[in-house]
CSV table of C-alpha atoms in Angstrom, one decimal:
chain,number,residue,atom,x,y,z
Z,1,MET,CA,-111.6,13.7,48.0
Z,2,SER,CA,-111.5,17.2,46.8
Z,3,SER,CA,-114.7,18.8,45.6
Z,4,SER,CA,-113.4,18.8,42.1
Z,5,LEU,CA,-116.8,18.9,40.5
Z,6,GLY,CA,-117.7,22.1,42.2
Z,7,ARG,CA,-121.4,21.7,42.7
Z,8,GLY,CA,-122.0,18.8,45.1
Z,9,PRO,CA,-122.3,15.1,44.8
Z,10,LEU,CA,-124.5,12.2,45.6
Z,11,ARG,CA,-124.8,8.6,45.1
Z,12,ARG,CA,-126.5,5.5,46.1
Z,13,ILE,CA,-126.8,3.3,49.2
Z,14,GLY,CA,-125.0,2.8,52.3
Z,15,VAL,CA,-125.8,6.4,53.0
Z,16,LEU,CA,-127.8,8.7,54.9
Z,17,ALA,CA,-130.9,8.3,56.9
Z,18,ALA,CA,-131.5,5.6,54.6
Z,19,VAL,CA,-129.6,6.5,51.6
Z,20,LEU,CA,-129.1,4.6,48.5
Z,21,GLY,CA,-129.8,1.7,46.7
Z,22,LEU,CA,-133.5,1.3,45.5
Z,23,LEU,CA,-135.0,-1.4,43.5
Z,24,ALA,CA,-138.2,-3.3,42.7
Z,25,ALA,CA,-141.1,-2.6,40.4
Z,26,PRO,CA,-144.1,-2.6,38.1
Z,27,SER,CA,-144.6,-2.9,34.3
Z,28,ALA,CA,-144.7,-0.7,31.4
Z,29,GLY,CA,-145.1,-2.5,28.1
Z,30,ALA,CA,-148.5,-1.8,26.6
Z,31,ALA,CA,-148.7,1.5,28.3
Z,32,TRP,CA,-146.4,2.9,25.7
Z,33,ALA,CA,-148.4,2.0,22.7
Z,34,GLY,CA,-148.9,4.8,20.3
Z,35,THR,CA,-145.7,6.6,21.1
Z,36,GLY,CA,-143.0,7.3,18.6
Z,37,ALA,CA,-139.9,5.3,18.3
Z,38,ASP,CA,-138.0,7.8,20.4
Z,39,GLY,CA,-140.7,8.5,22.9
Z,40,GLY,CA,-141.8,11.8,21.3
Z,41,ARG,CA,-145.4,12.1,20.2
Z,42,GLY,CA,-146.3,15.7,20.8
Z,43,ALA,CA,-148.5,15.0,23.8
Z,44,ALA,CA,-149.8,17.9,25.9
Z,45,LEU,CA,-147.9,19.0,28.9
Z,46,PRO,CA,-149.4,17.3,32.0
Z,47,ALA,CA,-151.4,19.5,34.4
Z,48,GLY,CA,-149.1,21.0,37.0
Z,49,ALA,CA,-145.9,19.8,35.4
Z,50,PRO,CA,-143.0,21.9,36.5
Z,51,THR,CA,-141.1,23.8,33.8
Z,52,ARG,CA,-138.2,26.2,34.2
Z,53,THR,CA,-139.6,29.7,34.6
Z,54,ALA,CA,-138.1,33.1,33.7
Z,55,ALA,CA,-137.0,33.2,37.4
Z,56,GLY,CA,-135.2,29.9,36.9
Z,57,GLU,CA,-133.5,31.1,33.7
Z,58,LEU,CA,-132.2,34.3,35.4
Z,59,ALA,CA,-131.0,32.3,38.4
Z,60,ALA,CA,-129.1,30.0,36.1
Z,61,VAL,CA,-127.4,33.0,34.5
Z,62,ILE,CA,-126.5,34.3,37.9
Z,63,ASP,CA,-125.1,31.0,39.1
Z,64,ALA,CA,-123.0,30.5,35.9
Z,65,ALA,CA,-121.6,34.1,36.2
Z,66,ALA,CA,-120.7,34.0,39.9
Z,67,PRO,CA,-117.4,31.9,39.7
Z,68,ALA,CA,-115.7,34.4,37.3
Z,69,GLY,CA,-115.6,37.5,39.6
Z,70,TYR,CA,-117.6,36.8,42.7
Z,71,ALA,CA,-116.5,33.4,44.0
Z,72,ASP,CA,-115.1,34.9,47.2
Z,73,THR,CA,-118.5,36.3,48.2
Z,74,TYR,CA,-121.2,34.3,46.3
Z,75,ALA,CA,-123.0,31.7,48.4
Z,76,GLY,CA,-125.8,30.6,46.1
Z,77,VAL,CA,-129.1,31.4,44.5
Z,78,SER,CA,-132.6,30.2,45.3
Z,79,VAL,CA,-135.7,30.2,43.0
Z,80,ASP,CA,-139.3,30.7,44.1
Z,81,ALA,CA,-141.1,30.0,40.8
Z,82,GLY,CA,-144.5,30.6,42.1
Z,83,ALA,CA,-143.7,34.1,43.3
Z,84,GLY,CA,-141.4,34.8,40.3
Z,85,ARG,CA,-138.6,35.6,42.7
Z,86,VAL,CA,-134.9,34.9,42.8
Z,87,THR,CA,-132.9,35.3,46.0
Z,88,VAL,CA,-129.1,35.7,45.8
Z,89,PHE,CA,-127.0,35.1,48.9
Z,90,ALA,CA,-123.6,36.8,49.3
Z,91,THR,CA,-121.2,37.6,52.1
Z,92,ASP,CA,-120.9,41.1,50.6
Z,93,THR,CA,-124.4,42.2,49.5
Z,94,GLY,CA,-123.1,45.1,47.5
Z,95,ARG,CA,-121.1,42.8,45.3
Z,96,GLY,CA,-124.1,40.5,45.3
Z,97,ARG,CA,-126.2,43.3,43.8
Z,98,ALA,CA,-123.4,44.0,41.2
Z,99,LEU,CA,-123.5,40.3,40.2
Z,100,VAL,CA,-127.3,40.5,39.8
Z,101,ALA,CA,-127.1,43.7,37.7
Z,102,ALA,CA,-124.5,42.1,35.4
Z,103,ALA,CA,-126.6,38.9,35.0
Z,104,GLU,CA,-129.8,40.9,34.3
Z,105,ARG,CA,-128.0,42.7,31.5
Z,106,SER,CA,-126.7,39.5,30.1
Z,107,ALA,CA,-130.1,37.7,30.4
Z,108,HIS,CA,-132.0,40.8,29.1
Z,109,SER,CA,-134.6,40.1,31.8
Z,110,GLY,CA,-135.8,43.7,31.8
Z,111,GLY,CA,-136.9,43.6,35.4
Z,112,ARG,CA,-139.5,40.9,34.8
Z,113,VAL,CA,-138.1,38.8,37.7
Z,114,ARG,CA,-138.0,40.1,41.2
Z,115,VAL,CA,-134.5,39.7,42.7
Z,116,GLU,CA,-133.5,40.0,46.3
Z,117,VAL,CA,-130.0,39.9,47.7
Z,118,LYS,CA,-129.5,38.6,51.2
Z,119,ALA,CA,-126.5,38.4,53.4
Z,120,ALA,CA,-124.7,35.0,53.8
Z,121,LYS,CA,-122.3,34.1,56.5
Z,122,TYR,CA,-120.1,32.0,54.2
Z,123,SER,CA,-119.4,31.9,50.5
Z,124,ARG,CA,-119.8,28.8,48.5
Z,125,ARG,CA,-116.1,28.6,48.2
Z,126,GLN,CA,-115.7,28.6,52.0
Z,127,LEU,CA,-118.4,25.9,52.3
Z,128,GLU,CA,-116.8,23.7,49.7
Z,129,ALA,CA,-113.5,23.9,51.4
Z,130,ALA,CA,-115.0,23.3,54.8
Z,131,ARG,CA,-116.9,20.3,53.4
Z,132,THR,CA,-113.7,18.8,52.0
Z,133,GLU,CA,-111.9,19.3,55.4
Z,134,LEU,CA,-114.8,17.7,57.3
Z,135,GLU,CA,-114.9,14.8,54.9
Z,136,ALA,CA,-111.2,14.1,55.5
Z,137,ALA,CA,-111.8,14.3,59.3
Z,138,ALA,CA,-114.8,11.9,59.0
Z,139,ASP,CA,-112.7,9.4,57.1
Z,140,GLY,CA,-110.4,9.3,60.2
Z,141,TRP,CA,-113.4,8.6,62.5
Z,142,ARG,CA,-114.6,5.5,60.5
Z,143,ALA,CA,-112.5,2.8,62.1
Z,144,SER,CA,-113.9,3.2,65.6
Z,145,GLY,CA,-116.2,6.3,65.5
Z,146,PRO,CA,-119.3,7.7,63.9
Z,147,GLN,CA,-120.0,6.9,60.3
Z,148,VAL,CA,-120.6,10.1,58.3
Z,149,SER,CA,-122.7,9.5,55.2
Z,150,MET,CA,-123.4,12.9,53.7
Z,151,VAL,CA,-122.2,16.5,53.9
Z,152,SER,CA,-124.3,19.2,52.2
Z,153,PHE,CA,-125.0,22.9,52.2
Z,154,GLY,CA,-127.8,25.2,50.8
Z,155,ALA,CA,-127.7,28.4,48.9
Z,156,GLU,CA,-128.2,30.5,52.1
Z,157,GLY,CA,-124.5,30.2,53.0
Z,158,ASP,CA,-125.3,29.5,56.7
Z,159,GLY,CA,-123.2,26.4,57.3
Z,160,LEU,CA,-123.0,22.7,56.7
Z,161,ARG,CA,-125.5,19.8,57.2
Z,162,VAL,CA,-123.9,16.4,58.1
Z,163,ALA,CA,-125.6,13.0,58.3
Z,164,ALA,CA,-124.1,10.4,60.7
Z,165,ASP,CA,-125.2,7.3,62.5
Z,166,ASP,CA,-124.2,8.9,65.8
Z,167,PRO,CA,-124.7,12.6,65.3
Z,168,ALA,CA,-123.9,13.6,68.9
Z,169,ARG,CA,-120.5,11.8,68.8
Z,170,ALA,CA,-119.8,13.3,65.3
Z,171,ALA,CA,-120.7,16.8,66.5
Z,172,ALA,CA,-118.3,16.4,69.5
Z,173,LEU,CA,-115.4,15.3,67.3
Z,174,ASN,CA,-116.1,18.1,64.9
Z,175,ARG,CA,-116.0,20.7,67.8
Z,176,ALA,CA,-112.6,19.3,68.8
Z,177,ARG,CA,-111.2,20.0,65.3
Z,178,PRO,CA,-109.2,23.2,64.8
Z,179,VAL,CA,-111.0,25.8,62.6
Z,180,ARG,CA,-109.0,27.9,60.2
Z,181,GLN,CA,-108.9,31.6,61.2
Z,182,GLY,CA,-108.3,34.8,59.2
Z,183,ALA,CA,-108.4,34.9,55.4
Z,184,GLY,CA,-110.2,31.8,54.1
Z,185,ALA,CA,-111.5,31.0,57.6
Z,186,GLY,CA,-113.4,27.8,58.0
Z,187,VAL,CA,-116.9,27.2,59.2
Z,188,ASP,CA,-117.7,27.6,62.9
Z,189,PRO,CA,-118.6,24.3,64.5
Z,190,ALA,CA,-121.8,26.0,65.7
Z,191,ASP,CA,-122.8,26.3,62.1
Z,192,VAL,CA,-122.5,22.6,61.4
Z,193,ARG,CA,-125.8,20.8,61.9
Z,194,PHE,CA,-125.7,17.0,62.5
Z,195,LEU,CA,-128.6,14.7,61.6
Z,196,ALA,CA,-129.2,11.1,62.3
Z,197,ALA,CA,-128.7,8.7,59.4
Z,198,THR,CA,-129.2,5.0,59.1
Z,199,PRO,CA,-127.6,3.0,56.3
Z,200,VAL,CA,-130.0,1.1,54.1
Z,201,PRO,CA,-129.0,-1.9,51.9
Z,202,VAL,CA,-129.6,-2.1,48.2
Z,203,VAL,CA,-132.6,-4.3,47.5
Z,204,ASP,CA,-133.6,-6.3,44.7
Z,205,ARG,CA,-140.0,-1.4,34.8
Z,206,ASP,CA,-140.5,-4.3,33.4
Z,207,ASN,CA,-139.9,-5.3,29.9
Z,208,ASP,CA,-138.1,-2.6,27.9
Z,209,GLY,CA,-137.1,-3.8,24.4
Z,210,ALA,CA,-134.7,-2.2,21.8
Z,211,PRO,CA,-134.2,0.6,21.2
Z,212,HIS,CA,-134.0,1.0,24.9
Z,213,TRP,CA,-135.3,4.0,26.9
Z,214,GLY,CA,-134.5,5.8,30.1
Z,215,GLY,CA,-136.8,5.0,33.0
Z,216,ALA,CA,-136.8,1.3,32.3
Z,217,THR,CA,-136.6,-1.4,35.0
Z,218,ILE,CA,-133.3,-3.3,34.8
Z,219,THR,CA,-132.4,-6.4,36.8
Z,220,SER,CA,-129.1,-8.2,37.4
Z,221,SER,CA,-128.4,-11.3,39.5
Z,222,SER,CA,-128.1,-9.1,42.6
Z,223,ALA,CA,-130.1,-5.9,42.2
Z,224,GLN,CA,-133.0,-4.1,40.5
Z,225,CYS,CA,-132.5,-0.5,39.3
Z,226,THR,CA,-133.7,2.0,36.7
Z,227,THR,CA,-132.1,3.7,33.7
Z,228,ALA,CA,-131.8,7.4,33.2
Z,229,PHE,CA,-130.9,8.6,29.7
Z,230,ALA,CA,-128.8,7.7,26.6
Z,231,MET,CA,-125.6,9.5,25.7
Z,232,ASP,CA,-123.1,9.5,22.8
Z,233,VAL,CA,-119.4,9.1,23.7
Z,234,PRO,CA,-117.2,10.3,20.9
Z,235,GLY,CA,-114.9,7.5,19.7
Z,236,TRP,CA,-116.7,4.9,21.8
Z,237,ASP,CA,-120.4,4.3,21.2
Z,238,ARG,CA,-123.9,5.1,22.5
Z,239,TYR,CA,-124.6,4.1,26.1
Z,240,MET,CA,-127.5,4.1,28.6
Z,241,VAL,CA,-126.7,5.7,32.0
Z,242,THR,CA,-127.7,4.2,35.4
Z,243,ALA,CA,-126.2,4.4,38.9
Z,244,ALA,CA,-122.7,2.9,39.3
Z,245,HIS,CA,-123.8,1.2,42.5
Z,246,CYS,CA,-126.3,-0.9,40.6
Z,247,GLY,CA,-123.4,-2.9,39.1
Z,248,GLY,CA,-119.8,-2.7,38.1
Z,249,ALA,CA,-118.3,-3.3,34.6
Z,250,GLY,CA,-119.4,-6.6,33.2
Z,251,THR,CA,-122.7,-6.7,35.1
Z,252,HIS,CA,-125.4,-8.0,32.8
Z,253,PHE,CA,-129.0,-6.6,33.0
Z,254,THR,CA,-132.3,-7.8,31.7
Z,255,SER,CA,-135.6,-5.9,31.6
Z,256,GLY,CA,-138.4,-8.4,32.1
Z,257,SER,CA,-137.9,-11.0,29.4
Z,258,SER,CA,-135.8,-8.6,27.3
Z,259,ASP,CA,-132.0,-8.6,27.1
Z,260,TYR,CA,-131.0,-5.1,28.2
Z,261,GLY,CA,-127.2,-5.0,28.0
Z,262,THR,CA,-124.0,-5.0,30.0
Z,263,VAL,CA,-122.2,-2.4,32.0
Z,264,PHE,CA,-119.2,-1.1,30.0
Z,265,ASN,CA,-117.7,1.4,32.4
Z,266,THR,CA,-118.5,3.1,35.8
Z,267,LEU,CA,-117.4,6.2,37.7
Z,268,PRO,CA,-118.1,5.5,41.4
Z,269,SER,CA,-117.0,9.1,42.2
Z,270,ILE,CA,-120.2,10.4,40.7
Z,271,ASP,CA,-122.2,7.2,41.0
Z,272,ALA,CA,-122.7,6.8,37.3
Z,273,GLY,CA,-122.3,3.8,35.0
Z,274,ILE,CA,-122.9,3.3,31.3
Z,275,ILE,CA,-124.5,0.3,29.7
Z,276,LYS,CA,-123.9,-1.0,26.2
Z,277,THR,CA,-127.4,-1.9,25.4
Z,278,ALA,CA,-128.6,-4.9,23.3
Z,279,GLY,CA,-130.2,-3.4,20.2
Z,280,GLY,CA,-129.3,0.3,20.9
Z,281,SER,CA,-131.0,3.1,22.7
Z,282,ASN,CA,-132.4,6.6,22.0
Z,283,SER,CA,-133.9,9.7,23.5
Z,284,GLY,CA,-137.1,8.1,24.8
Z,285,VAL,CA,-137.8,8.0,28.5
Z,286,TYR,CA,-140.6,6.4,30.5
Z,287,ILE,CA,-142.5,9.1,32.4
Z,288,GLY,CA,-145.4,7.7,34.5
Z,289,THR,CA,-147.6,5.9,32.0
Z,290,GLU,CA,-146.4,7.8,28.9
Z,291,GLY,CA,-143.4,7.8,26.7
Z,292,ARG,CA,-141.6,11.2,26.2
Z,293,ALA,CA,-138.3,12.3,24.8
Z,294,TYR,CA,-135.4,14.3,26.1
Z,295,ALA,CA,-134.8,17.7,24.5
Z,296,ASN,CA,-131.9,19.1,26.7
Z,297,TRP,CA,-130.4,19.2,30.1
Z,298,VAL,CA,-129.8,21.9,32.7
Z,299,TRP,CA,-128.1,22.4,36.1
Z,300,SER,CA,-130.4,22.4,39.2
Z,301,LEU,CA,-130.8,25.4,41.4
Z,302,MET,CA,-132.0,25.6,45.0
Z,303,GLY,CA,-135.8,26.0,45.3
Z,304,GLU,CA,-136.6,24.6,41.9
Z,305,GLU,CA,-139.2,21.9,41.6
Z,306,VAL,CA,-138.2,18.7,39.8
Z,307,CYS,CA,-139.7,15.3,39.1
Z,308,GLN,CA,-138.4,11.8,39.1
Z,309,SER,CA,-139.5,8.7,37.2
Z,310,GLY,CA,-137.8,5.7,38.9
Z,311,SER,CA,-139.2,2.4,37.9
Z,312,VAL,CA,-140.8,1.7,41.3
Z,313,THR,CA,-142.2,5.2,42.1
Z,314,ARG,CA,-143.1,5.7,38.4
Z,315,TYR,CA,-143.7,9.4,38.5
Z,316,ARG,CA,-143.3,12.0,41.2
Z,317,CYS,CA,-143.1,15.8,41.1
Z,318,GLY,CA,-143.3,18.2,44.0
Z,319,ILE,CA,-139.7,17.6,44.9
Z,320,PHE,CA,-137.7,20.8,45.6
Z,321,VAL,CA,-134.0,21.3,45.5
Z,322,THR,CA,-132.6,22.0,49.0
Z,323,GLY,CA,-128.8,21.9,48.6
Z,324,ASP,CA,-125.5,20.8,47.3
Z,325,ALA,CA,-124.4,17.5,48.8
Z,326,GLN,CA,-121.6,14.9,48.9
Z,327,HIS,CA,-122.2,11.5,50.5
Z,328,TRP,CA,-120.1,8.6,51.5
Z,329,ASP,CA,-120.5,5.3,49.7
Z,330,ASN,CA,-118.3,2.2,49.3
Z,331,GLY,CA,-115.2,3.9,50.6
Z,332,ILE,CA,-115.4,7.2,48.7
Z,333,TRP,CA,-117.1,10.6,48.8
Z,334,VAL,CA,-119.4,10.8,45.8
Z,335,GLN,CA,-119.4,14.1,44.1
Z,336,GLY,CA,-121.4,16.0,41.5
Z,337,GLY,CA,-124.9,15.9,42.9
Z,338,ILE,CA,-127.9,17.6,44.4
Z,339,GLU,CA,-130.3,16.9,47.3
Z,340,ALA,CA,-134.0,17.7,47.2
Z,341,CYS,CA,-137.1,16.9,49.4
Z,342,THR,CA,-140.8,17.0,49.3
Z,343,ARG,CA,-142.3,19.9,51.3
Z,344,ASP,CA,-145.1,17.9,52.8
Z,345,GLY,CA,-143.0,15.0,54.1
Z,346,SER,CA,-144.4,12.5,51.6
Z,347,THR,CA,-142.3,9.9,49.9
Z,348,ALA,CA,-140.0,11.2,47.2
Z,349,VAL,CA,-138.3,8.0,46.2
Z,350,ARG,CA,-138.3,4.2,46.7
Z,351,HIS,CA,-135.9,1.3,46.6
Z,352,GLY,CA,-135.5,0.3,42.9
Z,353,ASP,CA,-135.5,3.9,41.6
Z,354,SER,CA,-131.7,4.0,41.7
Z,355,GLY,CA,-130.3,5.1,38.4
Z,356,GLY,CA,-133.6,6.6,37.2
Z,357,PRO,CA,-134.2,10.0,35.7
Z,358,VAL,CA,-134.6,13.3,37.5
Z,359,PHE,CA,-136.1,15.9,35.2
Z,360,ASN,CA,-138.5,18.8,34.7
Z,361,TRP,CA,-140.9,19.5,31.9
Z,362,ARG,CA,-140.7,21.8,28.9
Z,363,ALA,CA,-143.7,23.8,27.5
Z,364,ASP,CA,-143.6,21.6,24.4
Z,365,GLY,CA,-144.1,18.4,26.4
Z,366,LYS,CA,-140.6,17.2,26.1
Z,367,ILE,CA,-138.2,16.5,29.0
Z,368,THR,CA,-135.2,18.4,30.4
Z,369,SER,CA,-132.8,16.1,32.1
Z,370,ARG,CA,-131.5,17.0,35.6
Z,371,GLY,CA,-129.7,13.9,36.7
Z,372,VAL,CA,-129.5,10.2,37.7
Z,373,ILE,CA,-131.1,9.0,41.0
Z,374,SER,CA,-128.3,8.1,43.5
Z,375,TYR,CA,-129.7,7.8,47.0
Z,376,MET,CA,-132.5,8.6,49.4
Z,377,PHE,CA,-132.9,9.7,52.9
Z,378,SER,CA,-135.4,10.9,55.5
Z,379,SER,CA,-135.5,14.4,56.8
Z,380,GLY,CA,-137.1,13.0,59.9
Z,381,ALA,CA,-140.4,14.8,59.3
Z,382,ALA,CA,-142.1,11.3,59.2
Z,383,PRO,CA,-140.2,8.3,60.6
Z,384,GLY,CA,-139.5,5.7,57.9
Z,385,VAL,CA,-140.6,7.9,55.0
Z,386,TYR,CA,-137.9,8.7,52.5
Z,387,ASP,CA,-139.0,12.3,51.6
Z,388,CYS,CA,-135.6,13.3,50.3
Z,389,ILE,CA,-133.6,12.3,47.2
Z,390,GLY,CA,-130.1,12.8,45.9
Z,391,TRP,CA,-128.9,12.6,42.3
Z,392,SER,CA,-125.8,13.0,40.2
Z,393,GLN,CA,-126.2,15.9,37.9
Z,394,THR,CA,-126.5,15.2,34.2
Z,395,GLY,CA,-123.9,17.9,33.3
Z,396,HIS,CA,-121.3,16.2,35.4
Z,397,VAL,CA,-122.1,12.8,34.0
Z,398,LEU,CA,-121.8,14.0,30.4
Z,399,ALA,CA,-118.6,16.0,31.1
Z,400,SER,CA,-117.0,13.0,32.8
Z,401,TRP,CA,-117.2,10.9,29.6
Z,402,GLN,CA,-117.0,14.0,27.3
Z,403,ALA,CA,-120.4,12.9,26.0
Z,404,SER,CA,-123.6,14.4,24.6
Z,405,LEU,CA,-127.2,13.7,25.7
Z,406,VAL,CA,-129.2,11.9,23.1
Z,407,THR,CA,-132.1,14.2,22.3
Z,408,SER,CA,-134.9,14.6,19.7
């Protein structure tokens, strides 16, 4: 249960304030008329579509450079695209500024992006270690105690967030645990925030024919989900990715009246499964009522805006990355993901969106892949509204199968 993937996890149902599962939905068919075979048709970028800005590009360079020489102080980086500002959090702000200076030279940003360095109480390394320890403790509580469904942290380095069905009891048990002191000290129990979570079961776009696209509605005998993107696995074949919790190896899916394919392999540890499609698949992806094509993938950074196109929700932007999270599902801690929420408390995701694409737009109208929808939860801002979403990052999915994203 070690945090081997380094950046956080996430997965499907049985989780958090209503995490997981997701299914059910509308129809796409004729809406895609006029698009190219791979979803690309050079359409204009939608109004308000989020793209990665210069601030986001610099933040990505900072985040990638941090592990090499600043892992003991670096907590994270946050992006405010509207203000063109990047905030770096570090336990040693002097070394944080050194990291920024090195990244700016590498990125040749020329001072075009405003960068702030703020003090953090804990480094990302400390928080990852503390999360692993807390997850181990939570496993011991399951038989007769609170059920912990997610452990996450943000870029600020201020502690952990834990979702449990009995947050008060979980907090009491956590306070009773010994905390490492001295070098590599753990996280103070006072810096662990417990939130209420209620498990939600998996519930049960439409008619996607070959070659198959991401964003399609797929249905098995027991669940309805969505597909995310196609990838090529050297020595194997081309596969379409969905969430592992949608069905194990051998599960057969249809899309409306079309034969979609059968699950070939799954990795529950990152909540990802690959489908050998009937008739093949390509770079196309359903986005709202249009067909688009994937051009690349990137890691997600705190503060960035993303969109999702699950088969039920269809198309939703205005979702902002809030942290790095791992959640409990089907007996394991799911790794390799990100959590994000809407800022107005509105719905971010619905049942049936599981396995669907998380992405942002490029200036050329193509799509940058961010991940595969894994679970949902409520921040509590509006009772019963799932304003937060979790996804398994595309980079981790590709690396796990040594695969490449199908693009055009």
